[in-house]
Structure formats: C-alpha cells, structure tokens
Coordinates of C-alpha atoms in Angstrom, one line a residue:
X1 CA -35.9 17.2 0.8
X2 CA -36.5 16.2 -2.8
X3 CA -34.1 14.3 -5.0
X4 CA -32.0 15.6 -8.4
X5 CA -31.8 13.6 -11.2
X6 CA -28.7 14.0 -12.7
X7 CA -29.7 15.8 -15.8
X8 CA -31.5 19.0 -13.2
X9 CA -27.7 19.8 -11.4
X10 CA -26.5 22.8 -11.3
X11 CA -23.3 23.1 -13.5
X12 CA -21.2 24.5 -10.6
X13 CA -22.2 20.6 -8.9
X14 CA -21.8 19.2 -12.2
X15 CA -18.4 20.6 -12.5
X16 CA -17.5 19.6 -8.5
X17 CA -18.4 15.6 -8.9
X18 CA -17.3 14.9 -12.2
X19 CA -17.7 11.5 -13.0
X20 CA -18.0 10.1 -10.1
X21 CA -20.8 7.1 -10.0
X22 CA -22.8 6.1 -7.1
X23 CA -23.4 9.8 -6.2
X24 CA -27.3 11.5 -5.9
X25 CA -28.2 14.6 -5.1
X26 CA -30.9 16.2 -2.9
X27 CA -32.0 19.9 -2.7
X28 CA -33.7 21.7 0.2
X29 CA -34.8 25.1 0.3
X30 CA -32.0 26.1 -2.5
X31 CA -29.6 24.1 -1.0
X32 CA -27.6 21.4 -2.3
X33 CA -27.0 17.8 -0.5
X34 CA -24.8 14.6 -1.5
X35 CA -25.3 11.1 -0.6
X36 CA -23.4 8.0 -1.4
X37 CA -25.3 5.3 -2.3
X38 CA -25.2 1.1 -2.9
X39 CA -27.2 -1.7 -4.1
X40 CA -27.3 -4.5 -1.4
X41 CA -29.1 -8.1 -1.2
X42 CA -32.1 -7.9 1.1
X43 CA -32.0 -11.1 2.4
X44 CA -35.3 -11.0 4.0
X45 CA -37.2 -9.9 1.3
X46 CA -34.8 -11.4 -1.5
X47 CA -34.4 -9.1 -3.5
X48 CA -31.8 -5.6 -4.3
X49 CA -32.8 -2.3 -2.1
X50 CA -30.8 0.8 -2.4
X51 CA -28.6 1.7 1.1
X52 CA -27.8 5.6 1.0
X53 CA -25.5 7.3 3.2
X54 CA -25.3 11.1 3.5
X55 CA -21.7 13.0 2.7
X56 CA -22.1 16.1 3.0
X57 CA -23.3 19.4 2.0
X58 CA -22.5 21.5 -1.3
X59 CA -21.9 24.5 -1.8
X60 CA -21.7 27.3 -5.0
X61 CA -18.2 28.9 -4.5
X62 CA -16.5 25.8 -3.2
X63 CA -16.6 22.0 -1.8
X64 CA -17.5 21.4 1.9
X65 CA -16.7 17.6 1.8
X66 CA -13.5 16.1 0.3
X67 CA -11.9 12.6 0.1
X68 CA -9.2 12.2 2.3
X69 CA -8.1 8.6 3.8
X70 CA -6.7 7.3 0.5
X71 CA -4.6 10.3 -0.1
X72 CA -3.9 10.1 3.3
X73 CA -3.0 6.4 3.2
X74 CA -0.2 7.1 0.2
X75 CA 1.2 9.9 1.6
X76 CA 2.0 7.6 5.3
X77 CA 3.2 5.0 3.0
X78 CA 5.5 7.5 1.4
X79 CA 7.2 9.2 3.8
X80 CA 7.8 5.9 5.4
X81 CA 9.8 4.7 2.0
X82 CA 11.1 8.2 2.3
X83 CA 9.9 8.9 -1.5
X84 CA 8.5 12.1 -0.6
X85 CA 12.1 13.0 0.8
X86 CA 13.8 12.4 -2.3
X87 CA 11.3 13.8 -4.8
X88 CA 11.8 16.8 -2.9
X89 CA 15.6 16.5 -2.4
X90 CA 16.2 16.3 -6.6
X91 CA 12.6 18.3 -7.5
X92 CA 12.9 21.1 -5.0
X93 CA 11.0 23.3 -7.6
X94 CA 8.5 20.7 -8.7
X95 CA 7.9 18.2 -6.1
X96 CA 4.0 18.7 -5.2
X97 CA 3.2 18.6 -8.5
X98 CA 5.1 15.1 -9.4
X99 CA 3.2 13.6 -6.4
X100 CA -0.3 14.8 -7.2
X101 CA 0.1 13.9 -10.7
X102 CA 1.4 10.7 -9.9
X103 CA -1.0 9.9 -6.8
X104 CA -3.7 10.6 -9.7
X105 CA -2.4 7.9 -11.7
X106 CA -2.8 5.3 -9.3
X107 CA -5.8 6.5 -7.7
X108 CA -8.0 7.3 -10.8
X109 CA -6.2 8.5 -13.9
X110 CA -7.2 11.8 -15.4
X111 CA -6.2 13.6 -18.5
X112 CA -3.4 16.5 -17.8
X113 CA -6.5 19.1 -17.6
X114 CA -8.1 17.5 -15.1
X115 CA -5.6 16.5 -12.4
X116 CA -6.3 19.7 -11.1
X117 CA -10.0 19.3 -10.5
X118 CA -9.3 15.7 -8.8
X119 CA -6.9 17.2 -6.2
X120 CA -9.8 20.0 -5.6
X121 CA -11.8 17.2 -4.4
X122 CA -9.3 15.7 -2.0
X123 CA -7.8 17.1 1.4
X124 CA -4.4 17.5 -0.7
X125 CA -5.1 21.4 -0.3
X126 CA -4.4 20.9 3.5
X127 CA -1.2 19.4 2.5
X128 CA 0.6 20.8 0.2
X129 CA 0.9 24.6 -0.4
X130 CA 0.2 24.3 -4.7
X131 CA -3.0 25.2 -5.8
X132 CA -5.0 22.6 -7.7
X133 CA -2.3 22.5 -11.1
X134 CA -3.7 23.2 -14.5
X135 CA -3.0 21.1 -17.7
X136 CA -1.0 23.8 -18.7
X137 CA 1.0 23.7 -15.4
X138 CA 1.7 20.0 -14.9
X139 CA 2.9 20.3 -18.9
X140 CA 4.9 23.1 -18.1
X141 CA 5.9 21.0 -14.9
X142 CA 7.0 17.6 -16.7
X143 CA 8.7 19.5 -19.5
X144 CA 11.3 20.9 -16.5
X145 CA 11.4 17.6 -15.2
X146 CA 12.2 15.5 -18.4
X147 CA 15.0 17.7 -19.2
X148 CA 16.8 17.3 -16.2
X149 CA 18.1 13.6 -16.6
X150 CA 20.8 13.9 -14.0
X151 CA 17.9 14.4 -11.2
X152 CA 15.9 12.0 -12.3
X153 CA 18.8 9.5 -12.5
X154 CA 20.0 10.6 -9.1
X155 CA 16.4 9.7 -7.8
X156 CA 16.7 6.3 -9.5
X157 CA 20.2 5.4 -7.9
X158 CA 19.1 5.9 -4.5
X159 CA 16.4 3.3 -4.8
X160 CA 18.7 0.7 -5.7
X161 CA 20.0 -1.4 -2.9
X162 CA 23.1 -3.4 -2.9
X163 CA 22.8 -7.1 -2.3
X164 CA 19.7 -7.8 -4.4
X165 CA 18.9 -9.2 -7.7
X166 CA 17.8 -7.1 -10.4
X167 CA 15.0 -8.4 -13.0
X168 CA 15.6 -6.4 -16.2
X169 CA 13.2 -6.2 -19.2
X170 CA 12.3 -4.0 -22.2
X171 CA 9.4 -2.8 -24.0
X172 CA 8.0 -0.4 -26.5
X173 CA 5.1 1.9 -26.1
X174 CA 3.9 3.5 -29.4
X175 CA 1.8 6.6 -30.1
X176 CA 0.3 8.7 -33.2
X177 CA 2.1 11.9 -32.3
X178 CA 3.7 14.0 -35.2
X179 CA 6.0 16.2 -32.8
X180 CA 7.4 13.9 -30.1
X181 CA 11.2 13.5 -31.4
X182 CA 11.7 10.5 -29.1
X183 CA 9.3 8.5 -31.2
X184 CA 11.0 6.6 -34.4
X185 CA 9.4 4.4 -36.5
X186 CA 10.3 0.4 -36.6
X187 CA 9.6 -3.3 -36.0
X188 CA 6.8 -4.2 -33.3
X189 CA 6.6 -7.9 -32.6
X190 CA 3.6 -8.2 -35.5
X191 CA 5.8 -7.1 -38.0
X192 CA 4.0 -3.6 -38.1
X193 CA 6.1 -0.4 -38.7
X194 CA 5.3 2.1 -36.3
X195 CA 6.6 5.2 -34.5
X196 CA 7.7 4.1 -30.9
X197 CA 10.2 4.5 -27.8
X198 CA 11.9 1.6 -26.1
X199 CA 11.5 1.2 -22.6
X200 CA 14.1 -0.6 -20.2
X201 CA 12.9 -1.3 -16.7
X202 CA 14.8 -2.8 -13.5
X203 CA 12.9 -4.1 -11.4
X204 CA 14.4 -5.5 -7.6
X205 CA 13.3 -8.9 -7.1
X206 CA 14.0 -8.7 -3.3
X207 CA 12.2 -5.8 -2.6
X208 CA 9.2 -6.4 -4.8
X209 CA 9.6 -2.8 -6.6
X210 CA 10.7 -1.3 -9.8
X211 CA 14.1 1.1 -9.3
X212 CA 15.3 2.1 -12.6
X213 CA 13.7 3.3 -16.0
X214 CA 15.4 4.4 -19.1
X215 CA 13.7 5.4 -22.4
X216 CA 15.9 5.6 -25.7
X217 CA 14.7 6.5 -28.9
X218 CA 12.6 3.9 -30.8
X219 CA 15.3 2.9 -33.3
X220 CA 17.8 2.4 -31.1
X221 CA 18.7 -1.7 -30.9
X222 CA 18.2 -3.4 -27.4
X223 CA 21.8 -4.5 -27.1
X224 CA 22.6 -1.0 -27.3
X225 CA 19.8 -0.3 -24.6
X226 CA 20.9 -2.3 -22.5
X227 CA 24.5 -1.4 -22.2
X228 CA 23.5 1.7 -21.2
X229 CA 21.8 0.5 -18.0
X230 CA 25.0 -1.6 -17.4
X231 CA 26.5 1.8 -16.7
X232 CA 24.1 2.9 -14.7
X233 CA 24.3 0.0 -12.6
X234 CA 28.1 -1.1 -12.1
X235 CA 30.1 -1.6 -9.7
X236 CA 26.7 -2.6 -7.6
X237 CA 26.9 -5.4 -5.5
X238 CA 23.6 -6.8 -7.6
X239 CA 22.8 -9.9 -9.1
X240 CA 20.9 -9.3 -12.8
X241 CA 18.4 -11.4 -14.4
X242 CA 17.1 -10.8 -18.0
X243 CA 14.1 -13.0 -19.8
X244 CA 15.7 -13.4 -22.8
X245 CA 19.0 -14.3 -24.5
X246 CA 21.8 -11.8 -26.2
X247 CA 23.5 -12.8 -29.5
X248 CA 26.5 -10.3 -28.6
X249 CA 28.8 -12.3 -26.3
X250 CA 30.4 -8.8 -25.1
X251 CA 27.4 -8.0 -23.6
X252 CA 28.2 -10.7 -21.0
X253 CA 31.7 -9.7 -20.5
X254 CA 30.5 -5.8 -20.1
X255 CA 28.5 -7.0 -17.2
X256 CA 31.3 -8.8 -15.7
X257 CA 33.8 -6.1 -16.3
X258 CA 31.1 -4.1 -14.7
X259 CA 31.3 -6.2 -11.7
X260 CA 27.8 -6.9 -12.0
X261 CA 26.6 -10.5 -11.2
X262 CA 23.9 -11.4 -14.1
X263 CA 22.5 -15.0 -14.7
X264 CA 21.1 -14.9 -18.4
X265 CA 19.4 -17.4 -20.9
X266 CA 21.3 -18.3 -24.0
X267 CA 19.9 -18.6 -27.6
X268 CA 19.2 -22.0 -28.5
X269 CA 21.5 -21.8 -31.1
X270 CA 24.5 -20.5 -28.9
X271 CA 27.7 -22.7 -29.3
X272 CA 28.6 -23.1 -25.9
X273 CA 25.3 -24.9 -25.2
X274 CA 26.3 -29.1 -24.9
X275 CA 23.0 -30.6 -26.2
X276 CA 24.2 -34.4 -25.6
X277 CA 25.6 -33.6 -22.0
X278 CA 24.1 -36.2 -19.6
X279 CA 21.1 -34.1 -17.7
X280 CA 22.2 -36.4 -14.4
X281 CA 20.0 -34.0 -11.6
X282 CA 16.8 -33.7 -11.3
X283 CA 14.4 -31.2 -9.2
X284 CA 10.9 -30.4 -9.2
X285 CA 9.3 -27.0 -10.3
X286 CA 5.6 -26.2 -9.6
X287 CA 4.7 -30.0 -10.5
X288 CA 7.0 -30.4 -13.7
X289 CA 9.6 -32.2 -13.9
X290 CA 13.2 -30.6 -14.6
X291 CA 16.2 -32.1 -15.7
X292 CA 19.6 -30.7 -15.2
X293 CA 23.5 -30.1 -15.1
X294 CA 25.9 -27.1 -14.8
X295 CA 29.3 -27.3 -16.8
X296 CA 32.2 -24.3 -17.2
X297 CA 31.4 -22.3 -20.0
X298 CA 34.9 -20.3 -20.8
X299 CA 35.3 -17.9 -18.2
X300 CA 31.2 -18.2 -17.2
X301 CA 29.1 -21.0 -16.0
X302 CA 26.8 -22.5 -17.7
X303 CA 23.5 -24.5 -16.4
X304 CA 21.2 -26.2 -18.8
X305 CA 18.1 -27.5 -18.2
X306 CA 15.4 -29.9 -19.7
X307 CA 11.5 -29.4 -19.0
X308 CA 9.4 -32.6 -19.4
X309 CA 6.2 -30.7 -20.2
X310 CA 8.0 -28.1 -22.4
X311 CA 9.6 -31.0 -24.5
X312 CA 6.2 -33.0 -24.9
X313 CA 4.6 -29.8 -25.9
X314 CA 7.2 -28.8 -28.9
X315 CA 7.7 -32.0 -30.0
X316 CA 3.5 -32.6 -30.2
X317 CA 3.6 -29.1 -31.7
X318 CA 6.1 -29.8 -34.6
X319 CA 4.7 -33.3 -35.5
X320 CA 1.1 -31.8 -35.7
X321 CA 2.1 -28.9 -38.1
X322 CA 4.5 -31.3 -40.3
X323 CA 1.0 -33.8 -40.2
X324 CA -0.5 -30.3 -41.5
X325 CA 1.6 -29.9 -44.2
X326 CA 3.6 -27.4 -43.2
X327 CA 7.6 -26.7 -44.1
X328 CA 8.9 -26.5 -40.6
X329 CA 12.4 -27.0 -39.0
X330 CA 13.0 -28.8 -35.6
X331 CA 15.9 -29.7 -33.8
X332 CA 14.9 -32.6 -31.7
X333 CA 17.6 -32.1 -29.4
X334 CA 16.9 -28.5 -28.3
X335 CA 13.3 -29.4 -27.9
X336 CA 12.2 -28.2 -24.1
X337 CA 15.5 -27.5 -23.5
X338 CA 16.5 -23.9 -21.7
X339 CA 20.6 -22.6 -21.0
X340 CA 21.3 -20.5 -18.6
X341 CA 24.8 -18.2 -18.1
X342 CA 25.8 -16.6 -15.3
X343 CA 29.7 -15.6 -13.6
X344 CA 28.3 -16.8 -10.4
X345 CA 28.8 -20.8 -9.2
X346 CA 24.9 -21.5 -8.4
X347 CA 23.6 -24.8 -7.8
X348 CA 21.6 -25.5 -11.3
X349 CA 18.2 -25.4 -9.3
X350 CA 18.8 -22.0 -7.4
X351 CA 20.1 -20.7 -10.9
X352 CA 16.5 -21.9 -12.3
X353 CA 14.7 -20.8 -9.7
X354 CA 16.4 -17.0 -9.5
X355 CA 15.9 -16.8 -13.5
X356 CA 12.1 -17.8 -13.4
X357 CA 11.5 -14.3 -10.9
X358 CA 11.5 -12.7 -14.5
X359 CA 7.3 -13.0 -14.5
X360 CA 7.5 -10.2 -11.3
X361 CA 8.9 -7.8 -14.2
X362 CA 6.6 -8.7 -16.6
X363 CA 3.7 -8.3 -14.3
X364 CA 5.3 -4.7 -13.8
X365 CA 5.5 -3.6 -17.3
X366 CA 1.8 -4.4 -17.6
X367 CA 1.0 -2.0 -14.8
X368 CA 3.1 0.4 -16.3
X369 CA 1.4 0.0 -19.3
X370 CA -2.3 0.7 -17.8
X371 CA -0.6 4.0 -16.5
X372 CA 0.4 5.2 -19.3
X373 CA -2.9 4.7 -21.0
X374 CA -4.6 8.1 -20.3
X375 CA -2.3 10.4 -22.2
X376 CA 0.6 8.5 -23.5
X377 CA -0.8 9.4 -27.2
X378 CA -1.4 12.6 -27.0
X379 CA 1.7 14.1 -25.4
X380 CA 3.8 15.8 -27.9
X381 CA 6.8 17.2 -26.9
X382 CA 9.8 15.2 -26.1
X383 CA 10.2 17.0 -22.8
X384 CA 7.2 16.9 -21.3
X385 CA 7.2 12.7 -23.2
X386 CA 10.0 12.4 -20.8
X387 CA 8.7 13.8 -18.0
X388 CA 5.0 12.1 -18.1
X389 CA 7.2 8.5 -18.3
X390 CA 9.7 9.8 -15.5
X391 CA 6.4 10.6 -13.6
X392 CA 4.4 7.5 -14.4
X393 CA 7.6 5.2 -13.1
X394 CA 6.7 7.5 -9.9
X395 CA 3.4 5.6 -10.2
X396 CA 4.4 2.3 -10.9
X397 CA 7.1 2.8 -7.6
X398 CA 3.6 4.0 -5.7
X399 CA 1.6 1.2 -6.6
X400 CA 3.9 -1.6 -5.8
X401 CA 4.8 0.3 -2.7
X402 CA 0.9 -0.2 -1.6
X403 CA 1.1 -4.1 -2.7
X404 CA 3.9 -4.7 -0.6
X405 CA 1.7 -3.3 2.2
X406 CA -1.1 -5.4 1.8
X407 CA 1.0 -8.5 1.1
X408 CA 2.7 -7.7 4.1
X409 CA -0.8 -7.3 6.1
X410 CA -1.7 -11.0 4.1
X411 CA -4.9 -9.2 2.5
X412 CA -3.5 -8.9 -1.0
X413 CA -5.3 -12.4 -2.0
X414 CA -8.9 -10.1 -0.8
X415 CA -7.8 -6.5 -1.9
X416 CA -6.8 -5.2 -4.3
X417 CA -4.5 -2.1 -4.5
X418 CA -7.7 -0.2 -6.3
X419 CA -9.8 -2.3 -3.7
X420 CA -8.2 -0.1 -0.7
X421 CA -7.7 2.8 -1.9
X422 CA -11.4 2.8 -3.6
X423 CA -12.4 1.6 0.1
X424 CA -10.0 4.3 1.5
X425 CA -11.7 7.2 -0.3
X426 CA -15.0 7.1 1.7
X427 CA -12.9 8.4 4.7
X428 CA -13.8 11.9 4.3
X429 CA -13.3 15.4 6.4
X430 CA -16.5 18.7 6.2
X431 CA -15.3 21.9 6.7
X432 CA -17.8 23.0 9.1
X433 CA -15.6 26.4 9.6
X434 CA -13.5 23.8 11.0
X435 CA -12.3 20.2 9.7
X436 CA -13.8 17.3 10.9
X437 CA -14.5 13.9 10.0
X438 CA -17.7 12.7 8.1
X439 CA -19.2 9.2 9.2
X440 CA -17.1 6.4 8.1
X441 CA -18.6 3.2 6.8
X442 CA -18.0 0.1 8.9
X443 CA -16.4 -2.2 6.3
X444 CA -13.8 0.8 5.6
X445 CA -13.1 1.4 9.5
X446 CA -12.6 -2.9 10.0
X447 CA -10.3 -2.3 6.6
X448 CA -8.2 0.5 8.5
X449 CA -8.3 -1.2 11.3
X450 CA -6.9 -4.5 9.5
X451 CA -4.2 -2.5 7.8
X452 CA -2.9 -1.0 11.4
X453 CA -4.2 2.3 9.4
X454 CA -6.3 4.1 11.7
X455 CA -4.4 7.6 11.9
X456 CA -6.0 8.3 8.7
X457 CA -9.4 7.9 10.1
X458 CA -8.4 10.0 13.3
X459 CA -6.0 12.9 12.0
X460 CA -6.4 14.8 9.2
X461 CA -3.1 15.8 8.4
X462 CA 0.3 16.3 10.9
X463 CA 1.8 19.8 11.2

C-alpha cells in the first residue's frame, strides 16, 4: 500500500473530501484508502511522530465512510428542545432543508453551493428523505421561507416562555449587494455611510438562548425598531432588559401599556435622574464598589447607581485630555454614575444585577455575527436575505442549545461547542452492504461517555 500526495488524487476523491485537513490517502491495487492522521509528543524519544488511524475505504461512484456522531449529537439535542417539531409544524414544505443548512452553519460553514456536498459526507442521507440540496435549491428554499413572516414569527413565539427576562439588543450587518432591497444606506458607529439592515435580537436570560429576531430595513430608526418587537412581545408575562437608554419617554409607557415588565438605563442627561440624591446603600459587584438609592420616578421607579472604578476612570480621563489641550465638556456630577428605570419595585442591587445580564446578548450577537460571515455579502435578493438571516437565527438557537449542554455537563470551561462537535465527527458508520460503525478514538468515546452521549456511538439512526 503506497501513499498519495495530495496533488496525485483522483478528482472524484478530490471532489469527496473537500477541504478537509488531516486526511492522507493510500492506493492499493487501484483502490483507494483514507486515514486520519495527528501529530503527537513522543515522550520517550522527545520529539513529534505522526499517529494515523484508518477510516475507511473510497470509492468512484460514491462514499463508503461518512461522519455521523456530530450530526447525530444535534439532531438528539433537537428533538429534545422539540425544534425539529416546530420547524416542521410552520416549514412542512421546507424543513430538511432549514436544518441541514443551518446544522452546516454551526458545524462548518459552507457557501450556498456547497451545503450539499457537506451533507453527502454525513449520515444525514439516512435521515432525512432530501437529497444532498443544491445552491440553487437552498436559494430557491430560503426565498419561500423569507417571505412567509407569519411562520417564521409563529416559530419565534413558541420559544418564548412566560416568566423570564428578556435581554434585547440591536445591530447592523452591512453588505456590497446592488439588488438586496432591505439594505439602505446610513450611519455606522464610525461615522461611515453604508448600505445596511438593522437587526433586533431577544435573547432569554433564564434560559440562556436567543427567541426572537426581527430585521427592518437599514434606515429605519431604533426607536421605531424597537416598538415593533414590543408588539410582538406584549401581554407576556416577561421582564425586558435593554443595554442602552431611549430619548422617547413613550417608549417606556408603550412597554407598560404593553404589560411588559422592562428595567432600562436612562441617558445621562434625562431629567428625572436626581444627581445630588444621597447614594445611602452600598453593595459589592465583582470587586467594585457600588453606591446606591432607588426613588419614584412619575409613574416608574427609578434606581441610580454610582461605580467607584467608573468614576475614577472618567474623572482621570477628562483631566488627562483637558492637561492635553483638548476642548472637552464634563459634568462632574454624572461622572461614574448609571440610572436605571423600570415599572417594577426591585431592590437597587437586584435591579443592577438583572440589567448587567445585557453582556449574554452581546456575546450572542457576536456569534451571530461569525454565522453570517460566509454569504451574508453575497446574497442578493431580499427574499432569500430574509430567509438566510431567519435560518442563521436557526443557528444561533442550535449553538446555544449545545452550550447549555455542556454547561450543564460542567465541561464548557474544557470544550468548546466546535471542540465537541469537531471531536464528535470522528464517530463514523461504513457501508459494508450494511451500516456499521468504524473504530472510534478513545478520547471521543471518554467525551460521549462524559456527555451521557453514547447512543450516537451505538445506533445509527432510530426508525
């Protein structure tokens, strides 16, 4: 048996592994053989040596080895948050392909083209009845799917919970497409003129998941943005947390009209803010020293607050640039100074404590930035722009769905949620004329093992 450097394959094996790294291949007698392999520490000898591990055999007119325990792993994890069951409840036309296209994104995100190819080279055949989609199929498929709004929303509602505070936030994502109507140009935070969509996000702080995404076109203001959600949320028994202050003091009294529960910050500017009110409590958050008091605010509550470290730092700040030279304003009495209202009686710490959640959104809308990487840009059409966000919220649901799993297991300080599914994705069946497992490393077998997720290494798929 004599090995192939990668530059002698075959295109037919070319076109089966991709990109896939760590991969060699060995021929015998015209036929075709792939091993995994790893560079370890010889401890002995002190120095690297290569650890190989055989896969399986390939073959011209179709794959004989295919990566099953990480698809295997989401799809448990799914039908236990019953997200499979709702996707095909709303998508009854289209719910295969929204799962394979959004597995994709959290496994290993491929262009449109080639989410086809990846599913090819996963057990996902033995599950679903599609045939590996084409870019021109999942297009087709989120173009369907971003018009229907109503389905997607109905899929949203059923995710939220009552009972349960509700981080909001909102973003813009921008792209160079000429034909996406969605996109409109304005203001980034540089200053920089640019087509772009605003995103709003919920995101339930109990449950350590996002539940709600809206897009709007890119001129439209926040205020405006976020009035909309109101509606989608009212009448909720929900407490809702935003990260940053509104100047429109209806937007308060829509959420309490709305008989939604909000705590919000208040611009430091905001009238009903007492600057010279006597800070008399004081509490302790992640070794910095708070200062505190709670007064009624009209019809609202309001708490303010006074950060030792925060106050230092601004006051340092303003005295440094006006040594600089610089023409800058400072109100001494705002400095490190944060106002919070809500239409719930809180104790001022819990009400600082609930508001500082907001980072768990923020965390989010970086993931959901990373998934939206791949084709964001290039994606034309309204529609299918609609459908590829709808579909990438999917993801973002997925992947926090999986980190609730680990954090639950107590591995999540270890492993990653690319960590197990990479580790996952060595769990592989042969079709020998029938399916059966290949070896399994150890370290993934202890991993399953850790994760009370052995089925996937002892059935392939239930009937």
């Amino acid at each position: 048996m004599k090995y192939v450097p990668e530059s002698e394959w075959p295109e037919w094996i070319r076109n089966q592994l991709g990109e896939r790294k760590n991969y060699e291949v060995r021929e015998s007698k015209g036929n075709y053989y792939l091993y995994r392999y790893e560079n370890v520490w010889d401890k002995e000898n002190k120095r690297p040596k290569k650890k190989t591990e055989y896969v399986g055999s390939l073959k011209r007119n179709g794959r004989s080895v295919f990566e099953h325990g990480h698809v295997a792993f989401l799809i448990d994890l799914l039908s236990r948050h019953d997200v499979i069951e709702s996707l095909r409840k709303h998508f009854p036309d289209y719910w295969e392909e929204l799962l394979v296209f959004s597995m994709n994104r959290v496994v290993r995100p491929f262009p449109l083209k080639r989410v086809g190819s990846w599913m090819e080279k996963t057990s996902l055949g033995e599950f679903f009845e599609i045939d590996p989609p084409s870019g021109k199929k999942l297009s087709k498929v989120l173009g369907e799917v971003g018009v229907d709004v109503k389905s997607q929303s109905e899929f949203m509602r059923e995710l939220i919970r009552d009972d349960e505070m509700l981080l909001y936030d909102g973003s813009m994502i921008y792209s160079t497409s000429n034909y996406n109507k969605l996109l409109e140009v304005g203001y980034d935070k540089d200053e920089l003129f640019l087509p772009k969509v605003n995103i709003a996000l919920l995101f339930s702080k109990d449950r350590n998941m996002p539940i709600h995404l809206r897009i709007f076109f890119g001129s439209v203001h926040e205020i405006k943005t976020i009035k909309t959600v109101i509606r989608e949320i009212k009448d909720r028994d929900i407490l809702f947390i935003a990260d940053k202050g509104f100047y429109k003091n209806e937007l308060y009294d829509d959420l309490d009209e709305g008989n939604v529960k909000f705590v919000l910050p208040l611009p430091r500017d905001d009238g009903r803010i007492q600057y010279d009110e006597d800070l008399s409590e004081v509490f302790k958050y992640r070794d910095r020293i708070i200062k505190s008091t709670s007064y009624p605010a009209g019809s609202y509550h309001l708490y303010l607050y006074e950060d030792q470290d925060l106050k230092h730092t601004e006051t340092k700040n303003y005295y440094k640039l006006k040594l600089d030279g610089k023409d800058v304003s400072f109100n001494e009495s705002w400095a490190g100074k944060i106002a919070l209202l809500s239409n719930q009686k809180l104790d001022p710490e819990e009400a600082y404590l609930i508001w500082k959640n907001r980072g768990k959104i923020e965390k989010a809308f970086d993931v959901l930035q990373n998934l939206l990487e791949t084709d964001r840009p290039y994606i034309s059409s309204e529609d299918v722009f609609r459908g590829y966000l709808f579909t990438s919220f999917i993801s973002l649901a997925i992947y926090y769905i999986v980190l609730n799993f680990l954090q639950e297991h107590e591995v999540n300080n270890r492993v990653s949620v690319k960590d197990v599914l990479f580790e996952f994705s060595k769990i592989r069946i042969e079709d020998r004329g029938y399916l059966a497992f290949s070896e399994i490393p150890k370290k993934v077998r202890e991993l399953a093992e850790e994760l009370e997720a052995e089925n996937i290494m002892h059935k392939i798929w239930e009937s």
